[in-house]
PDB file of C-alpha atoms in Angstrom:
ATOM      1  CA  GLY A   1       7.820  11.967  -7.755  1.00 72.00           C
ATOM      2  CA  GLU A   2       8.531  10.477  -4.595  1.00 80.00           C
ATOM      3  CA  ASN A   3      11.128   7.112  -5.604  1.00 89.00           C
ATOM      4  CA  VAL A   4      11.164   4.385  -2.619  1.00 95.00           C
ATOM      5  CA  GLU A   5      13.640   1.669  -1.922  1.00 96.00           C
ATOM      6  CA  GLN A   6      14.176  -0.837  -0.064  1.00 96.00           C
ATOM      7  CA  HIS A   7      16.540  -3.234   1.422  1.00 97.00           C
ATOM      8  CA  PRO A   8      16.654  -6.245   1.297  1.00 97.00           C
ATOM      9  CA  SER A   9      13.915  -8.120  -1.469  1.00 96.00           C
ATOM     10  CA  THR A  10      14.845 -11.247   1.243  1.00 97.00           C
ATOM     11  CA  LEU A  11      15.442 -12.019   4.246  1.00 98.00           C
ATOM     12  CA  SER A  12      15.006 -15.339   6.611  1.00 98.00           C
ATOM     13  CA  VAL A  13      16.210 -15.112  10.228  1.00 98.00           C
ATOM     14  CA  GLN A  14      15.616 -18.109  13.012  1.00 98.00           C
ATOM     15  CA  GLU A  15      12.984 -17.603  15.337  1.00 98.00           C
ATOM     16  CA  GLY A  16      13.985 -15.598  18.015  1.00 97.00           C
ATOM     17  CA  ASP A  17      16.901 -13.445  16.489  1.00 98.00           C
ATOM     18  CA  SER A  18      16.042 -10.037  15.248  1.00 98.00           C
ATOM     19  CA  ALA A  19      14.495  -8.816  11.670  1.00 98.00           C
ATOM     20  CA  VAL A  20      15.998  -5.163  10.141  1.00 98.00           C
ATOM     21  CA  ILE A  21      14.570  -3.823   7.198  1.00 98.00           C
ATOM     22  CA  LYS A  22      15.485  -0.279   5.226  1.00 98.00           C
ATOM     23  CA  CYS A  23      14.245   2.016   3.113  1.00 98.00           C
ATOM     24  CA  THR A  24      15.475   4.889   1.433  1.00 97.00           C
ATOM     25  CA  TYR A  25      13.348   7.895  -0.168  1.00 96.00           C
ATOM     26  CA  SER A  26      14.015  10.578  -1.952  1.00 94.00           C
ATOM     27  CA  ASP A  27      12.012  13.992  -1.864  1.00 93.00           C
ATOM     28  CA  SER A  28      12.791  15.251   1.968  1.00 92.00           C
ATOM     29  CA  ALA A  29       8.861  16.817   1.810  1.00 92.00           C
ATOM     30  CA  SER A  30       7.743  13.684   2.688  1.00 93.00           C
ATOM     31  CA  ASN A  31       6.619  13.666   6.246  1.00 92.00           C
ATOM     32  CA  TYR A  32       4.898  10.478   6.917  1.00 94.00           C
ATOM     33  CA  PHE A  33       6.258   7.012   6.751  1.00 96.00           C
ATOM     34  CA  PRO A  34       4.249   3.847   7.519  1.00 96.00           C
ATOM     35  CA  TRP A  35       4.660   0.140   7.348  1.00 97.00           C
ATOM     36  CA  TYR A  36       2.677  -2.333   5.998  1.00 97.00           C
ATOM     37  CA  LYS A  37       2.701  -5.997   6.396  1.00 98.00           C
ATOM     38  CA  GLN A  38       1.381  -8.311   3.787  1.00 97.00           C
ATOM     39  CA  GLU A  39      -0.019 -11.782   4.729  1.00 96.00           C
ATOM     40  CA  LEU A  40       0.167 -14.678   1.528  1.00 92.00           C
ATOM     41  CA  GLY A  41      -2.807 -13.712  -0.280  1.00 91.00           C
ATOM     42  CA  LYS A  42      -3.974 -10.823   2.011  1.00 94.00           C
ATOM     43  CA  ARG A  43      -4.457  -7.211   1.876  1.00 95.00           C
ATOM     44  CA  PRO A  44      -1.785  -4.853   3.505  1.00 96.00           C
ATOM     45  CA  GLN A  45      -2.718  -4.043   7.237  1.00 96.00           C
ATOM     46  CA  LEU A  46      -0.772  -0.899   9.000  1.00 95.00           C
ATOM     47  CA  ILE A  47       1.730  -2.077  11.330  1.00 97.00           C
ATOM     48  CA  ILE A  48       3.555   0.639  12.228  1.00 97.00           C
ATOM     49  CA  ASP A  49       3.579   4.056  10.817  1.00 95.00           C
ATOM     50  CA  ILE A  50       6.242   7.232  12.276  1.00 94.00           C
ATOM     51  CA  ARG A  51       5.767  11.033  11.595  1.00 92.00           C
ATOM     52  CA  SER A  52       8.819  13.180  10.094  1.00 87.00           C
ATOM     53  CA  ASN A  53       8.741  15.642  13.690  1.00 86.00           C
ATOM     54  CA  VAL A  54       9.471  11.985  15.924  1.00 84.00           C
ATOM     55  CA  GLY A  55      12.841  10.021  15.034  1.00 91.00           C
ATOM     56  CA  GLU A  56      11.690   6.587  16.901  1.00 95.00           C
ATOM     57  CA  LYS A  57       8.217   4.881  17.565  1.00 95.00           C
ATOM     58  CA  LYS A  58       8.519   1.475  19.525  1.00 97.00           C
ATOM     59  CA  ASP A  59       5.327  -0.822  19.565  1.00 95.00           C
ATOM     60  CA  GLN A  60       5.985  -4.461  21.337  1.00 96.00           C
ATOM     61  CA  ARG A  61       8.000  -6.234  19.574  1.00 97.00           C
ATOM     62  CA  ILE A  62       8.383  -4.229  16.460  1.00 98.00           C
ATOM     63  CA  ALA A  63       9.967  -0.237  16.348  1.00 98.00           C
ATOM     64  CA  VAL A  64      10.620   2.254  13.266  1.00 98.00           C
ATOM     65  CA  THR A  65      13.740   4.340  13.343  1.00 97.00           C
ATOM     66  CA  LEU A  66      13.865   7.540  10.665  1.00 96.00           C
ATOM     67  CA  ASN A  67      16.691   9.373  10.067  1.00 95.00           C
ATOM     68  CA  LYS A  68      15.763  12.549   8.455  1.00 94.00           C
ATOM     69  CA  THR A  69      18.627  13.902   7.451  1.00 94.00           C
ATOM     70  CA  ALA A  70      20.006  10.871   5.747  1.00 95.00           C
ATOM     71  CA  LYS A  71      16.398  10.214   4.251  1.00 96.00           C
ATOM     72  CA  HIS A  72      15.861   6.677   5.666  1.00 95.00           C
ATOM     73  CA  PHE A  73      14.419   4.478   7.854  1.00 97.00           C
ATOM     74  CA  SER A  74      14.153   1.383   9.465  1.00 98.00           C
ATOM     75  CA  LEU A  75      11.552  -1.594  10.084  1.00 98.00           C
ATOM     76  CA  HIS A  76      12.895  -3.286  13.380  1.00 98.00           C
ATOM     77  CA  ILE A  77      11.320  -6.621  14.483  1.00 98.00           C
ATOM     78  CA  THR A  78      12.492  -8.367  17.876  1.00 98.00           C
ATOM     79  CA  GLU A  79      12.092 -11.712  19.511  1.00 98.00           C
ATOM     80  CA  THR A  80      10.952 -12.697  15.414  1.00 98.00           C
ATOM     81  CA  GLN A  81       7.701 -15.316  15.477  1.00 97.00           C
ATOM     82  CA  PRO A  82       6.594 -17.906  12.535  1.00 96.00           C
ATOM     83  CA  GLU A  83       3.700 -15.422  12.260  1.00 96.00           C
ATOM     84  CA  ASP A  84       6.318 -12.702  11.571  1.00 98.00           C
ATOM     85  CA  SER A  85       6.685 -14.162   7.967  1.00 98.00           C
ATOM     86  CA  ALA A  86       5.042 -12.230   5.380  1.00 97.00           C
ATOM     87  CA  VAL A  87       6.051  -9.460   2.917  1.00 97.00           C
ATOM     88  CA  TYR A  88       6.523  -6.095   4.290  1.00 98.00           C
ATOM     89  CA  PHE A  89       6.353  -3.052   2.669  1.00 97.00           C
ATOM     90  CA  CYS A  90       7.663   0.299   3.103  1.00 97.00           C
ATOM     91  CA  ALA A  91       5.740   3.830   1.980  1.00 96.00           C
ATOM     92  CA  ALA A  92       6.515   7.634   2.102  1.00 95.00           C
ATOM     93  CA  SER A  93       4.008  10.094   1.756  1.00 91.00           C
ATOM     94  CA  LYS A  94       3.727  13.961   0.623  1.00 87.00           C
ATOM     95  CA  GLY A  95       0.586  15.177   0.102  1.00 85.00           C
ATOM     96  CA  ASN A  96      -1.953  13.662  -1.386  1.00 85.00           C
ATOM     97  CA  ASP A  97      -0.353  10.385  -1.853  1.00 79.00           C
ATOM     98  CA  MET A  98       1.884   7.249  -0.733  1.00 88.00           C
ATOM     99  CA  ARG A  99       4.668   5.475  -3.413  1.00 92.00           C
ATOM    100  CA  PHE A 100       5.462   2.216  -1.836  1.00 94.00           C
ATOM    101  CA  GLY A 101       9.239   0.085  -1.364  1.00 94.00           C
ATOM    102  CA  ALA A 102       9.020  -3.279  -3.605  1.00 94.00           C
ATOM    103  CA  GLY A 103       8.600  -4.933  -0.066  1.00 95.00           C
ATOM    104  CA  THR A 104      10.856  -7.483   1.823  1.00 97.00           C
ATOM    105  CA  ARG A 105       9.693 -11.277   1.954  1.00 97.00           C
ATOM    106  CA  LEU A 106      10.716 -11.962   5.893  1.00 98.00           C
ATOM    107  CA  THR A 107      10.855 -15.998   6.820  1.00 98.00           C
ATOM    108  CA  VAL A 108      10.803 -16.796  10.674  1.00 98.00           C
ATOM    109  CA  LYS A 109      12.279 -20.189  10.746  1.00 96.00           C
ATOM    110  CA  PRO A 110      10.870 -22.068  13.765  1.00 92.00           C
TER     111      PRO A 110
ATOM    112  CA  ASN B   1     -18.604  -1.595  10.376  1.00 64.00           C
ATOM    113  CA  ALA B   2     -17.243  -3.501   6.633  1.00 76.00           C
ATOM    114  CA  GLY B   3     -14.248  -1.256   5.826  1.00 94.00           C
ATOM    115  CA  VAL B   4     -13.301  -1.119   2.371  1.00 97.00           C
ATOM    116  CA  THR B   5     -14.905  -3.164  -0.084  1.00 97.00           C
ATOM    117  CA  GLN B   6     -13.791  -4.304  -3.476  1.00 97.00           C
ATOM    118  CA  THR B   7     -15.993  -6.120  -5.760  1.00 97.00           C
ATOM    119  CA  PRO B   8     -15.483  -8.381  -7.724  1.00 97.00           C
ATOM    120  CA  LYS B   9     -12.683 -10.491  -6.123  1.00 96.00           C
ATOM    121  CA  PHE B  10     -11.776 -12.274  -9.473  1.00 96.00           C
ATOM    122  CA  ARG B  11     -12.534 -11.601 -13.084  1.00 96.00           C
ATOM    123  CA  VAL B  12     -11.575 -12.653 -16.168  1.00 97.00           C
ATOM    124  CA  LEU B  13     -11.740 -10.619 -19.339  1.00 97.00           C
ATOM    125  CA  LYS B  14     -10.164 -10.950 -22.844  1.00 97.00           C
ATOM    126  CA  THR B  15      -8.203  -8.979 -24.276  1.00 98.00           C
ATOM    127  CA  GLY B  16      -9.971  -5.512 -25.458  1.00 97.00           C
ATOM    128  CA  GLN B  17     -12.787  -5.796 -23.222  1.00 97.00           C
ATOM    129  CA  SER B  18     -14.136  -3.332 -20.386  1.00 97.00           C
ATOM    130  CA  MET B  19     -15.020  -3.874 -16.758  1.00 96.00           C
ATOM    131  CA  THR B  20     -15.434  -1.778 -13.669  1.00 97.00           C
ATOM    132  CA  LEU B  21     -14.502  -2.318 -10.372  1.00 98.00           C
ATOM    133  CA  LEU B  22     -16.167  -0.921  -7.655  1.00 97.00           C
ATOM    134  CA  CYS B  23     -14.911   0.551  -4.199  1.00 98.00           C
ATOM    135  CA  ALA B  24     -16.660   1.501  -1.309  1.00 98.00           C
ATOM    136  CA  GLN B  25     -15.779   2.128   1.975  1.00 97.00           C
ATOM    137  CA  ASP B  26     -17.826   3.091   5.391  1.00 96.00           C
ATOM    138  CA  MET B  27     -15.510   5.398   7.401  1.00 95.00           C
ATOM    139  CA  ASN B  28     -16.147   8.529   5.881  1.00 95.00           C
ATOM    140  CA  HIS B  29     -12.529   8.835   4.282  1.00 96.00           C
ATOM    141  CA  GLU B  30     -11.827  11.915   1.773  1.00 95.00           C
ATOM    142  CA  TYR B  31      -8.972  10.263   0.382  1.00 95.00           C
ATOM    143  CA  MET B  32      -9.288   7.166  -2.124  1.00 97.00           C
ATOM    144  CA  TYR B  33      -6.710   5.311  -3.863  1.00 97.00           C
ATOM    145  CA  TRP B  34      -6.742   2.794  -6.690  1.00 98.00           C
ATOM    146  CA  TYR B  35      -3.338   0.527  -6.866  1.00 97.00           C
ATOM    147  CA  ARG B  36      -2.098  -2.607  -9.072  1.00 97.00           C
ATOM    148  CA  GLN B  37       0.072  -4.894  -7.577  1.00 96.00           C
ATOM    149  CA  ASP B  38       2.436  -7.138  -9.258  1.00 93.00           C
ATOM    150  CA  PRO B  39       5.339  -9.419  -8.369  1.00 85.00           C
ATOM    151  CA  GLY B  40       8.669  -7.337  -7.426  1.00 78.00           C
ATOM    152  CA  MET B  41       7.370  -4.273  -7.368  1.00 80.00           C
ATOM    153  CA  GLY B  42       5.437  -3.767  -4.768  1.00 87.00           C
ATOM    154  CA  LEU B  43       2.081  -1.567  -5.049  1.00 94.00           C
ATOM    155  CA  ARG B  44       1.835   1.247  -7.513  1.00 94.00           C
ATOM    156  CA  LEU B  45      -0.868   4.225  -7.502  1.00 94.00           C
ATOM    157  CA  ILE B  46      -2.732   4.204 -10.470  1.00 97.00           C
ATOM    158  CA  HIS B  47      -5.059   7.147 -10.130  1.00 97.00           C
ATOM    159  CA  TYR B  48      -6.332   8.383  -6.489  1.00 96.00           C
ATOM    160  CA  SER B  49      -9.441  10.935  -5.209  1.00 97.00           C
ATOM    161  CA  VAL B  50      -8.767  13.911  -2.011  1.00 95.00           C
ATOM    162  CA  GLY B  51     -13.238  14.052  -2.221  1.00 94.00           C
ATOM    163  CA  GLU B  52     -16.196  13.627  -3.380  1.00 95.00           C
ATOM    164  CA  GLY B  53     -16.347  14.903  -7.204  1.00 95.00           C
ATOM    165  CA  THR B  54     -12.136  15.081  -7.608  1.00 96.00           C
ATOM    166  CA  THR B  55      -9.251  12.932  -9.454  1.00 97.00           C
ATOM    167  CA  ALA B  56      -5.907  12.391 -10.324  1.00 96.00           C
ATOM    168  CA  LYS B  57      -3.038  10.269 -11.821  1.00 96.00           C
ATOM    169  CA  GLY B  58      -0.789   8.550  -9.874  1.00 94.00           C
ATOM    170  CA  GLU B  59       2.500   7.026 -11.586  1.00 92.00           C
ATOM    171  CA  VAL B  60       0.763   4.610 -13.861  1.00 95.00           C
ATOM    172  CA  PRO B  61      -2.529   5.944 -15.268  1.00 97.00           C
ATOM    173  CA  ASP B  62      -2.428   5.123 -18.721  1.00 97.00           C
ATOM    174  CA  GLY B  63      -5.253   2.686 -19.789  1.00 97.00           C
ATOM    175  CA  TYR B  64      -7.591   3.209 -16.825  1.00 98.00           C
ATOM    176  CA  ASN B  65      -9.963   5.645 -14.800  1.00 97.00           C
ATOM    177  CA  VAL B  66     -11.694   6.550 -12.582  1.00 98.00           C
ATOM    178  CA  SER B  67     -14.842   8.527 -11.000  1.00 98.00           C
ATOM    179  CA  ARG B  68     -16.083   9.757  -7.585  1.00 97.00           C
ATOM    180  CA  LEU B  69     -19.510  10.571  -8.084  1.00 95.00           C
ATOM    181  CA  LYS B  70     -20.244   9.573  -4.530  1.00 96.00           C
ATOM    182  CA  LYS B  71     -18.097  10.303  -1.102  1.00 96.00           C
ATOM    183  CA  GLN B  72     -17.815   6.325  -0.227  1.00 97.00           C
ATOM    184  CA  ASN B  73     -17.342   5.120  -3.746  1.00 98.00           C
ATOM    185  CA  PHE B  74     -14.631   5.270  -5.955  1.00 98.00           C
ATOM    186  CA  LEU B  75     -14.761   3.552  -9.346  1.00 98.00           C
ATOM    187  CA  LEU B  76     -11.787   2.037 -11.115  1.00 98.00           C
ATOM    188  CA  GLY B  77     -12.287   2.006 -14.954  1.00 98.00           C
ATOM    189  CA  LEU B  78     -10.240  -0.268 -17.874  1.00 97.00           C
ATOM    190  CA  GLU B  79     -11.632   1.144 -21.533  1.00 93.00           C
ATOM    191  CA  SER B  80     -10.050  -2.078 -23.669  1.00 96.00           C
ATOM    192  CA  ALA B  81      -8.304  -4.710 -21.132  1.00 97.00           C
ATOM    193  CA  ALA B  82      -4.833  -6.204 -22.893  1.00 97.00           C
ATOM    194  CA  PRO B  83      -2.667  -8.400 -20.776  1.00 97.00           C
ATOM    195  CA  SER B  84      -0.236  -5.820 -19.340  1.00 96.00           C
ATOM    196  CA  GLN B  85      -3.183  -5.003 -16.904  1.00 97.00           C
ATOM    197  CA  THR B  86      -2.917  -8.343 -15.394  1.00 97.00           C
ATOM    198  CA  SER B  87      -2.865  -8.003 -11.636  1.00 97.00           C
ATOM    199  CA  VAL B  88      -3.715  -7.627  -8.303  1.00 97.00           C
ATOM    200  CA  TYR B  89      -5.636  -4.589  -7.884  1.00 98.00           C
ATOM    201  CA  PHE B  90      -6.007  -2.566  -3.928  1.00 98.00           C
ATOM    202  CA  CYS B  91      -8.447   0.051  -3.209  1.00 98.00           C
ATOM    203  CA  ALA B  92      -7.553   2.017  -0.595  1.00 97.00           C
ATOM    204  CA  SER B  93      -8.996   4.974   1.705  1.00 96.00           C
ATOM    205  CA  ARG B  94      -7.090   6.741   4.283  1.00 94.00           C
ATOM    206  CA  MET B  95      -8.718   9.805   7.044  1.00 91.00           C
ATOM    207  CA  ASP B  96      -5.836  12.519   5.773  1.00 87.00           C
ATOM    208  CA  ARG B  97      -2.889  13.157   4.896  1.00 85.00           C
ATOM    209  CA  VAL B  98      -0.778  11.510   7.947  1.00 82.00           C
ATOM    210  CA  HIS B  99      -2.788   8.738   8.541  1.00 87.00           C
ATOM    211  CA  GLY B 100      -2.346   5.179   6.947  1.00 90.00           C
ATOM    212  CA  TYR B 101      -4.691   3.697   4.558  1.00 93.00           C
ATOM    213  CA  THR B 102      -7.193   0.720   5.376  1.00 95.00           C
ATOM    214  CA  PHE B 103      -7.128  -1.225   1.875  1.00 97.00           C
ATOM    215  CA  GLY B 104     -10.065  -3.596   0.697  1.00 97.00           C
ATOM    216  CA  SER B 105      -9.380  -7.334   0.333  1.00 96.00           C
ATOM    217  CA  GLY B 106      -8.073  -6.871  -3.488  1.00 97.00           C
ATOM    218  CA  THR B 107      -9.634  -7.748  -7.172  1.00 97.00           C
ATOM    219  CA  ARG B 108      -7.337 -10.753  -8.850  1.00 97.00           C
ATOM    220  CA  LEU B 109      -7.976  -9.685 -12.595  1.00 97.00           C
ATOM    221  CA  THR B 110      -6.664 -11.822 -15.712  1.00 97.00           C
ATOM    222  CA  VAL B 111      -6.673 -10.347 -19.210  1.00 97.00           C
ATOM    223  CA  VAL B 112      -5.734 -13.214 -21.761  1.00 97.00           C
TER     224      VAL B 112
END
């Protein structure tokens, strides 16, 4: 089955700096790549997604890039704010199910 | 519009007991999923369903059973609970294969 690896496991940045989280996937047939944000004690929430026919997608301060050849995709958060502190999960989907990375704990220091 | 509702929110079981977790969605989604979340391991797929009356195994199905008798409900059963099943369980649903999940609020299960 699909295997998704996510790095780094923890990331600490100063408020206003950028944060980048990277994921790789194993199955070249995967065609949908969402990112989820999970605050402490809460459910994961979809923040952005990208399909395999698109190389980049942006939504205000967050963006996702996809390199199908290398089988990796990344989340970019610019102008980070303390409320961006959370655990972020990448995922890759092929067919009926979706596999998740192990998560990145992002801490934004004021 | 409630989205995805999970019951119960918390439960403590003794080893060997059985229980059923209920997931209900009101978005008319075809696809429903059960994941477990453990520290440092992300979300792992237990079972899923692509429509009423269908179920399929995910990454970690052993010790669990599921049923999807109605489109809006997806039940997860633990036949004989073990301490290794202590986890947070999330139900999710989605419209189709190229849309993201809507998650329920989770069930924190402790098996002692």
